[in-house]
PDB file of C-alpha atoms in Angstrom:
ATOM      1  CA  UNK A   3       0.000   0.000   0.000  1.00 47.00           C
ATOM      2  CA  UNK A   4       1.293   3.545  -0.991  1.00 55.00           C
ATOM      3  CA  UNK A   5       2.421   6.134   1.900  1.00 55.00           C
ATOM      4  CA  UNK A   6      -0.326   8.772   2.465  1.00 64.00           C
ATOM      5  CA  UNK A   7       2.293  11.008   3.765  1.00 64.00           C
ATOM      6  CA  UNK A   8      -0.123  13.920   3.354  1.00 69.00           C
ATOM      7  CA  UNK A   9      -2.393  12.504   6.066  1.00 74.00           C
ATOM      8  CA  UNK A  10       1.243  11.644   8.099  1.00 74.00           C
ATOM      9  CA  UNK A  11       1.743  14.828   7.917  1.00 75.00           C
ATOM     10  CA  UNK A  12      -1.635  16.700   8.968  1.00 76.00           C
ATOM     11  CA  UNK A  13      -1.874  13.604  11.457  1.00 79.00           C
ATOM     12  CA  UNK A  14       1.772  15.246  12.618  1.00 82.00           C
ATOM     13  CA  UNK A  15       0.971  18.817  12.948  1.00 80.00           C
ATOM     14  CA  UNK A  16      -2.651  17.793  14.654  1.00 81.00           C
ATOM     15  CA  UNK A  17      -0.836  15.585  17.659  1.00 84.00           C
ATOM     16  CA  UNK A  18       2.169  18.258  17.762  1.00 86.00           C
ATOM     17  CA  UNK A  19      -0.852  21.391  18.423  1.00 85.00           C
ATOM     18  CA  UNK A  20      -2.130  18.615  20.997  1.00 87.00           C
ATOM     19  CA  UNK A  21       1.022  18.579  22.915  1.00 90.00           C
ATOM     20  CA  UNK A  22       0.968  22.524  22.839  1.00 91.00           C
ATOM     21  CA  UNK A  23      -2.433  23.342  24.030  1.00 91.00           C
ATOM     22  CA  UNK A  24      -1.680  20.634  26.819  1.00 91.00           C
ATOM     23  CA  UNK A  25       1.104  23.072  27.623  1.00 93.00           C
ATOM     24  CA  UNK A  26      -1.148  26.134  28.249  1.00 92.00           C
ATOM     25  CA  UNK A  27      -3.360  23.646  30.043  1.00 92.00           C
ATOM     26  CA  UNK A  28      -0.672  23.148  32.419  1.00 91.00           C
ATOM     27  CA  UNK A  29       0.200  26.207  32.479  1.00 93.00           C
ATOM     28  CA  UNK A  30      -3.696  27.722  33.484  1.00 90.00           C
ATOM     29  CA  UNK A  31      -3.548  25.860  36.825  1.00 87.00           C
ATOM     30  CA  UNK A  32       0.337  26.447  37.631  1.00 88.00           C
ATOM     31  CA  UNK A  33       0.921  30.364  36.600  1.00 87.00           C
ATOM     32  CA  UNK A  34       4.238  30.188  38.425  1.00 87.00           C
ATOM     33  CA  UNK A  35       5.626  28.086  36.291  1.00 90.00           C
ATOM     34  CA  UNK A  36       6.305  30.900  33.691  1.00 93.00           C
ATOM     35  CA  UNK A  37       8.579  28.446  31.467  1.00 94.00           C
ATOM     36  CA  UNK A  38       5.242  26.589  30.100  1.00 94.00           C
ATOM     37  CA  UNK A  39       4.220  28.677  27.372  1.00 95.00           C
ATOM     38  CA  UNK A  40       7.771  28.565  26.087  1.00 96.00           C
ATOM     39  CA  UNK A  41       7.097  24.739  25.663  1.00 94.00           C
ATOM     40  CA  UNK A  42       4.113  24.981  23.862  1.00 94.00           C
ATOM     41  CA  UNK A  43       5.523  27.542  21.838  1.00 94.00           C
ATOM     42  CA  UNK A  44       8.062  24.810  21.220  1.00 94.00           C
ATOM     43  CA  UNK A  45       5.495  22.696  19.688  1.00 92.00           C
ATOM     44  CA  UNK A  46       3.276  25.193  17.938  1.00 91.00           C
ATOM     45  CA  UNK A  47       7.302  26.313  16.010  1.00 92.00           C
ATOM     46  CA  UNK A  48       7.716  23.070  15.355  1.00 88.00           C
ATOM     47  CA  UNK A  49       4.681  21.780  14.429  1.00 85.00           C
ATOM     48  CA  UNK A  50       4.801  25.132  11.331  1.00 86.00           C
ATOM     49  CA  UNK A  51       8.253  23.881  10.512  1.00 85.00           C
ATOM     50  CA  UNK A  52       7.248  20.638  10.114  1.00 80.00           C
ATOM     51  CA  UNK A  53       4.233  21.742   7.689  1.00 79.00           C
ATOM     52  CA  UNK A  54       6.343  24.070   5.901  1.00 80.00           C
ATOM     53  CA  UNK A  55       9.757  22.653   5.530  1.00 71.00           C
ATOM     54  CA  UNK A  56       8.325  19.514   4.035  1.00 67.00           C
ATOM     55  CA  UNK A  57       5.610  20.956   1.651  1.00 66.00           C
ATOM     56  CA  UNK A  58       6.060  18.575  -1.652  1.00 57.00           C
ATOM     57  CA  UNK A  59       6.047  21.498  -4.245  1.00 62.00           C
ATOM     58  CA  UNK A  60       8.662  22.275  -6.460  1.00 64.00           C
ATOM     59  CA  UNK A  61       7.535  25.837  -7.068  1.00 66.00           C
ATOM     60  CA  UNK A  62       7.197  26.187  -3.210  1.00 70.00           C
ATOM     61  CA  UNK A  63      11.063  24.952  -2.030  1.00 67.00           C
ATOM     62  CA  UNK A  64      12.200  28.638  -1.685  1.00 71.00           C
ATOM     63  CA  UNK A  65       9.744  29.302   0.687  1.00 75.00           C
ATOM     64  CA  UNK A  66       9.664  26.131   2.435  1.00 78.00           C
ATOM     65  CA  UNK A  67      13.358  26.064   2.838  1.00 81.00           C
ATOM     66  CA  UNK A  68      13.301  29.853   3.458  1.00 82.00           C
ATOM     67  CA  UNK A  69      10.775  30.098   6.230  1.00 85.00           C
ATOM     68  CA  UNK A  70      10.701  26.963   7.142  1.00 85.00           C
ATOM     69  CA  UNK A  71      14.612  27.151   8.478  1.00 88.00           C
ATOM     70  CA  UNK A  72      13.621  30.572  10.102  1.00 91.00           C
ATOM     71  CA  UNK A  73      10.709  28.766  12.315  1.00 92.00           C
ATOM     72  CA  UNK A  74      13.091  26.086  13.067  1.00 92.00           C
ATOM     73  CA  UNK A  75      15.828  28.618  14.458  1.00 94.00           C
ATOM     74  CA  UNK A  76      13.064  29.921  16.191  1.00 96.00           C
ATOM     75  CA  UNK A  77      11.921  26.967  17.711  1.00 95.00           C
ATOM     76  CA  UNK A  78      14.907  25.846  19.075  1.00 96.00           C
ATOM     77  CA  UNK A  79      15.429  29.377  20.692  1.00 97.00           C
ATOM     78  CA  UNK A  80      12.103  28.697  23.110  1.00 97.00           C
ATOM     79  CA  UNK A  81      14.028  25.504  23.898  1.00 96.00           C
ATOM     80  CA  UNK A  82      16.759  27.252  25.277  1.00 97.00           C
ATOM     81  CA  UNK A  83      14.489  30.334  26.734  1.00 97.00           C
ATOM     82  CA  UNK A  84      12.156  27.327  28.158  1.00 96.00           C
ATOM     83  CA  UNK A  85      15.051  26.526  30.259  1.00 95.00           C
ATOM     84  CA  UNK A  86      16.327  29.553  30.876  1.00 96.00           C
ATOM     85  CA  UNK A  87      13.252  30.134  32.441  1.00 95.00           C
ATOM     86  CA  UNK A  88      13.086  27.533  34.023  1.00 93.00           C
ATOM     87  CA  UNK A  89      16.213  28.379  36.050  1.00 92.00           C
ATOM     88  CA  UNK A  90      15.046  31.899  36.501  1.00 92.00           C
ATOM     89  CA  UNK A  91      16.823  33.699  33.716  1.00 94.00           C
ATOM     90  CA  UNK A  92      16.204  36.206  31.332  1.00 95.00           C
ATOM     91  CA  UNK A  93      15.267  35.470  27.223  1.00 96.00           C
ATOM     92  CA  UNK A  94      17.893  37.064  25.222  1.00 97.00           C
ATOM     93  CA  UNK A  95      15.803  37.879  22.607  1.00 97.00           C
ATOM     94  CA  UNK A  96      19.012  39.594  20.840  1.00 97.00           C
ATOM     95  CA  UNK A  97      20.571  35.985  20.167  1.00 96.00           C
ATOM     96  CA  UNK A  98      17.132  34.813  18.050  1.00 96.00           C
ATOM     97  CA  UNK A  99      16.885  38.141  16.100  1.00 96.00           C
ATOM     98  CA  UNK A 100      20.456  38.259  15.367  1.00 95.00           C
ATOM     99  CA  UNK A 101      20.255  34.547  14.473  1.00 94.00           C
ATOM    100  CA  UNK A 102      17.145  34.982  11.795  1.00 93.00           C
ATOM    101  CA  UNK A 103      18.715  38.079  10.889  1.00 91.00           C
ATOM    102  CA  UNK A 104      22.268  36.125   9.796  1.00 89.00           C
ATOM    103  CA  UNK A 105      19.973  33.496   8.188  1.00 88.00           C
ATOM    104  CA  UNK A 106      17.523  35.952   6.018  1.00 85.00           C
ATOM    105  CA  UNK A 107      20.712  37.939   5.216  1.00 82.00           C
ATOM    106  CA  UNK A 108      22.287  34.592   3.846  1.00 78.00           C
ATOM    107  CA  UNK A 109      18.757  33.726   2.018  1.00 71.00           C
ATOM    108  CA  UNK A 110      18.850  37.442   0.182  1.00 64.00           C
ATOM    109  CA  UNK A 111      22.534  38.130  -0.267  1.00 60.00           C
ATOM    110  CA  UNK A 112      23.714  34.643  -1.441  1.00 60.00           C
ATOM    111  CA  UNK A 113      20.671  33.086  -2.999  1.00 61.00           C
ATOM    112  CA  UNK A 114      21.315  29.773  -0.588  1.00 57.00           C
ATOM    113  CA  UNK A 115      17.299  29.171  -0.592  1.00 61.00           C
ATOM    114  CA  UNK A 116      17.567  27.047  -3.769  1.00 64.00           C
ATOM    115  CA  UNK A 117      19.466  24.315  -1.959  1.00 73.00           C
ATOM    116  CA  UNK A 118      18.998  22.189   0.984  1.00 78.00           C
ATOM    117  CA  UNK A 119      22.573  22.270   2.021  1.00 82.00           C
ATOM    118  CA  UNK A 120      22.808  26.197   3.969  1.00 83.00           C
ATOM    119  CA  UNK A 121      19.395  25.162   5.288  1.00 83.00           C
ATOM    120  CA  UNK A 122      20.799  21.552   7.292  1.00 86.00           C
ATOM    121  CA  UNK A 123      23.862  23.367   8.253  1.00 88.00           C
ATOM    122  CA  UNK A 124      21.540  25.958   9.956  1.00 89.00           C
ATOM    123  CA  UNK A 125      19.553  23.632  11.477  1.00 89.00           C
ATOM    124  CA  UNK A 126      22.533  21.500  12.501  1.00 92.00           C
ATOM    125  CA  UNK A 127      24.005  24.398  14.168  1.00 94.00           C
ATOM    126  CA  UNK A 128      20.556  25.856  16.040  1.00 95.00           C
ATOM    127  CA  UNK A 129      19.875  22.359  17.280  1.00 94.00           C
ATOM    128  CA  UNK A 130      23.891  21.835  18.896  1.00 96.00           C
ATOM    129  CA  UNK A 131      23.621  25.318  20.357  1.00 96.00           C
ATOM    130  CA  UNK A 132      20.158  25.899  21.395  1.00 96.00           C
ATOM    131  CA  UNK A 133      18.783  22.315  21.970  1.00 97.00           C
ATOM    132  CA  UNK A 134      21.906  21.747  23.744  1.00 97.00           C
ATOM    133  CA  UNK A 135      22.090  24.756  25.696  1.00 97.00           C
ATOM    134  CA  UNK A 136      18.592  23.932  26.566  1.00 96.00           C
ATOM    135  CA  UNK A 137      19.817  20.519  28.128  1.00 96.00           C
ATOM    136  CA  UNK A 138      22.712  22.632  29.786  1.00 95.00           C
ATOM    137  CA  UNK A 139      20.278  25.318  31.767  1.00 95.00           C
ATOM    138  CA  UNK A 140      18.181  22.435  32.699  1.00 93.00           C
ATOM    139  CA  UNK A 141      20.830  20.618  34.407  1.00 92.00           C
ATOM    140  CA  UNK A 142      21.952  23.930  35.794  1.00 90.00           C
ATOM    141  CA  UNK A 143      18.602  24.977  36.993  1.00 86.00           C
ATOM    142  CA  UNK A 144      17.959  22.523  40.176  1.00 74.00           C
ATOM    143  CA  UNK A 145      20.849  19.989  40.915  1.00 65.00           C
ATOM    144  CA  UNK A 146      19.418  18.889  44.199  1.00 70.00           C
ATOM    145  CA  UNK A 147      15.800  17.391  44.370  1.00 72.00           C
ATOM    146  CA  UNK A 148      15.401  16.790  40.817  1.00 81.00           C
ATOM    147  CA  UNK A 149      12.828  14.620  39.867  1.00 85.00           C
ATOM    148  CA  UNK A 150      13.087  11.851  37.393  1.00 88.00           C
ATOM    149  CA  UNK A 151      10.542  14.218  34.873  1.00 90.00           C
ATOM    150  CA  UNK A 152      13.552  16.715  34.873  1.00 91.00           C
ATOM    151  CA  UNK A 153      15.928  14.367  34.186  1.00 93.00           C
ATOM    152  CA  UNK A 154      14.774  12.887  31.609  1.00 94.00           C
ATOM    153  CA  UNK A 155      13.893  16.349  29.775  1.00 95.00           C
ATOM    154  CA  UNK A 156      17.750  16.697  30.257  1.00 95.00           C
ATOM    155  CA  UNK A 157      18.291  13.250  28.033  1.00 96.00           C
ATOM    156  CA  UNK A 158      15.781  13.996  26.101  1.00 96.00           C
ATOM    157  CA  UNK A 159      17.008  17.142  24.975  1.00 97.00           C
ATOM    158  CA  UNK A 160      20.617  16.254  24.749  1.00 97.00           C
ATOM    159  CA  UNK A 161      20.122  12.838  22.706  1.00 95.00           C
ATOM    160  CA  UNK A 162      18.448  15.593  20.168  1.00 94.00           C
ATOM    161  CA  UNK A 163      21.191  17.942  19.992  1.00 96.00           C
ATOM    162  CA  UNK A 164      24.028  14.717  19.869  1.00 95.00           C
ATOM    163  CA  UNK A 165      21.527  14.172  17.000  1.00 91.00           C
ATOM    164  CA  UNK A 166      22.303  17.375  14.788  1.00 92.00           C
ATOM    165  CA  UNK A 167      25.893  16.985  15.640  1.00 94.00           C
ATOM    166  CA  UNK A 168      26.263  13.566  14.706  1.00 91.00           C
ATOM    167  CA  UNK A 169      24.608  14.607  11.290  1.00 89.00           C
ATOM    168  CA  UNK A 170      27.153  17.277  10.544  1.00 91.00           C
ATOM    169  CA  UNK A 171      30.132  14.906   9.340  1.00 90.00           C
ATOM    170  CA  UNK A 172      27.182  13.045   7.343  1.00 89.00           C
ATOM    171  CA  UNK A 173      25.699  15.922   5.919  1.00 88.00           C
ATOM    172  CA  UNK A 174      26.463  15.826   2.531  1.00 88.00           C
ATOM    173  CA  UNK A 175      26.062  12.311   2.062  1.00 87.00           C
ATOM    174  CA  UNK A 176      22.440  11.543   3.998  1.00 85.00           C
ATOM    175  CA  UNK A 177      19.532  12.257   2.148  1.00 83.00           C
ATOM    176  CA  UNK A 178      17.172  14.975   3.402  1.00 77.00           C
ATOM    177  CA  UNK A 179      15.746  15.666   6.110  1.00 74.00           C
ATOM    178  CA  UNK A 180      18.980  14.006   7.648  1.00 80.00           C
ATOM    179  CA  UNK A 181      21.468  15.765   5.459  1.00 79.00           C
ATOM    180  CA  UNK A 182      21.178  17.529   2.587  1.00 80.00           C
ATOM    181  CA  UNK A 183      21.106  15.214  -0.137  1.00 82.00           C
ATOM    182  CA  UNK A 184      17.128  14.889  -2.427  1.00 76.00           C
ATOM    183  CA  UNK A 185      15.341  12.211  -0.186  1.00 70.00           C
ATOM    184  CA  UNK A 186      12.363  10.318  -0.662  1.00 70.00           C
ATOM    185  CA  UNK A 187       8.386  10.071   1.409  1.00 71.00           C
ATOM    186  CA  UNK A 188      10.240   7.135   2.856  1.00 75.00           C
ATOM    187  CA  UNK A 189      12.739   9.176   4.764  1.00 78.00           C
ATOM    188  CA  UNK A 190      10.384  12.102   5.484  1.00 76.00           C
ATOM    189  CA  UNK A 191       8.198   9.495   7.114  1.00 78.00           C
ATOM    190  CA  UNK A 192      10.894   8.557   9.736  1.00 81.00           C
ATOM    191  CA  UNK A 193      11.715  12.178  10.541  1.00 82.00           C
ATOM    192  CA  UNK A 194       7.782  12.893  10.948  1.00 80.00           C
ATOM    193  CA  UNK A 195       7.656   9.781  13.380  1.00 83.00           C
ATOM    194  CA  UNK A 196      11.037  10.738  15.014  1.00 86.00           C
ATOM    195  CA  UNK A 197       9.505  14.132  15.708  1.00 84.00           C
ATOM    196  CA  UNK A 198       6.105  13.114  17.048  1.00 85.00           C
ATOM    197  CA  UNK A 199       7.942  10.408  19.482  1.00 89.00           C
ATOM    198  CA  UNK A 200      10.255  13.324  20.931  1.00 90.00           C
ATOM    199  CA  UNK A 201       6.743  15.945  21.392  1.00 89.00           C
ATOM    200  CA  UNK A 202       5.631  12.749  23.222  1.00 91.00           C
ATOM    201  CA  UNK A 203       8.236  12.045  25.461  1.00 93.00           C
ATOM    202  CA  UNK A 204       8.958  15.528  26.014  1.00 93.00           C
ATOM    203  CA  UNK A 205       5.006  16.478  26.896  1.00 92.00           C
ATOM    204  CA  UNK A 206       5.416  12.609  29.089  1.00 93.00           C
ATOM    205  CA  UNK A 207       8.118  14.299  31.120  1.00 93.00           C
ATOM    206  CA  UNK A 208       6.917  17.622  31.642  1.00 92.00           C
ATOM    207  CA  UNK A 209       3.424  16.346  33.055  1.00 91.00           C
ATOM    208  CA  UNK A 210       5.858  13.786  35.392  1.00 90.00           C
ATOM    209  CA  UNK A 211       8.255  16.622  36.410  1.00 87.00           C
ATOM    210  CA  UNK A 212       5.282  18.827  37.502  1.00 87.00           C
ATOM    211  CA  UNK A 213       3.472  16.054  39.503  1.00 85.00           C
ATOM    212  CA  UNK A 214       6.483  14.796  40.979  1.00 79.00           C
ATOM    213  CA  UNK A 215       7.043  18.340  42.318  1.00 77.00           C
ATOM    214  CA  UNK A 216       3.417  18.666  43.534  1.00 74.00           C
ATOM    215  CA  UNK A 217       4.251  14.924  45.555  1.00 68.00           C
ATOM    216  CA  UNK A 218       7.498  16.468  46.719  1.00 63.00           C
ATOM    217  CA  UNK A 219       5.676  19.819  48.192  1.00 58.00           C
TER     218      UNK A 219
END
């Protein structure tokens, strides 16, 4: 039977807005915990990256490539300002405009948006720094007490960013979304699932975390 990867997709995006309003929910009933609606603006990014990075039209790669990167960047940024958060610091918002700033200027100035290549690197790179620094401020954050929903947001977050840097080397050689080579519905298919597993996991551990911490108090 043929992939439906356009239902895969919508299916995607509909369980990724899930694990965003489930956020706010969260968030309605614990107002101090100011670092929610960073992670459902995690999912609500990534859910539009997602829809637009993988949009099967030719005549639409520029944009998809194009915006799609720039909502990725951004996505990855309220992973790191999540944590931030989280640990009671301030969003630099500087480091995300300069960021989609460097990346626009690289779209207009060097016509990049016709290949996937300047896109993965991007990616590669916002994932390492920001995923990873995300994993990094939440280790910071609390190192006595932590509950096992806090650790494994940690893992979680640094298996992803390991991820991006383990594709780097590969880059030019795995097919997209992995690297940057053309790729197939087969190999889209395993990034959509990939994705959806981490909102999962991630939306698992957050719920965890916060009633560990209600248990605790």
């Amino acid at each position: 039977m043929p992939l439906d990867f356009s239902a895969m997709l919508a299916l995607s995006c509909a369980v990724t807005a899930l694990q965003g309003a489930i956020m706010l929910v969260l968030w309605q009933s614990r107002r101090r915990a100011l670092w929610l609606p960073w992670r459902a603006a995690t999912f609500a990014l990534g859910g539009a990256f997602l829809f637009l990075f993988v949009i099967d039209d030719e005549s639409m790669r520029q944009i998809s490539i194009g915006l799609g990167s720039a909502t990725f960047i951004a996505a990855t940024f309220t992973v790191w300002s999540s944590s931030r958060v989280f640990a009671g610091k301030p969003v630099i918002w500087a480091a995300l405009i300069a960021a989609l700033g460097i990346w626009a200027g690289l779209g207009i100035l060097t016509d990049t948006l016709g290949s996937l290549l300047p896109a993965a690197l991007v990616q590669s790179l916002a994932g390492i720094a920001w995923i990873g620094g995300g994993a990094l401020e939440q280790f910071r954050a609390r190192r006595d007490g932590r509950t096992f929903g806090e650790w494994g947001v940690i893992v979680l977050y640094a298996t992803v960013a390991l991820f991006f840097a383990a594709r780097l080397p590969f880059i030019l050689l795995w097919p997209f979304p992995f690297g940057a080579q053309e790729g197939d519905a087969a190999w889209l298919a395993v990034f959509v699932v990939g994705l959806d597993v981490a909102a999962i996991l991630l939306t698992t551990l957050t719920v965890l975390g916060l009633r560990d911490e209600e248990v605790a108090a």
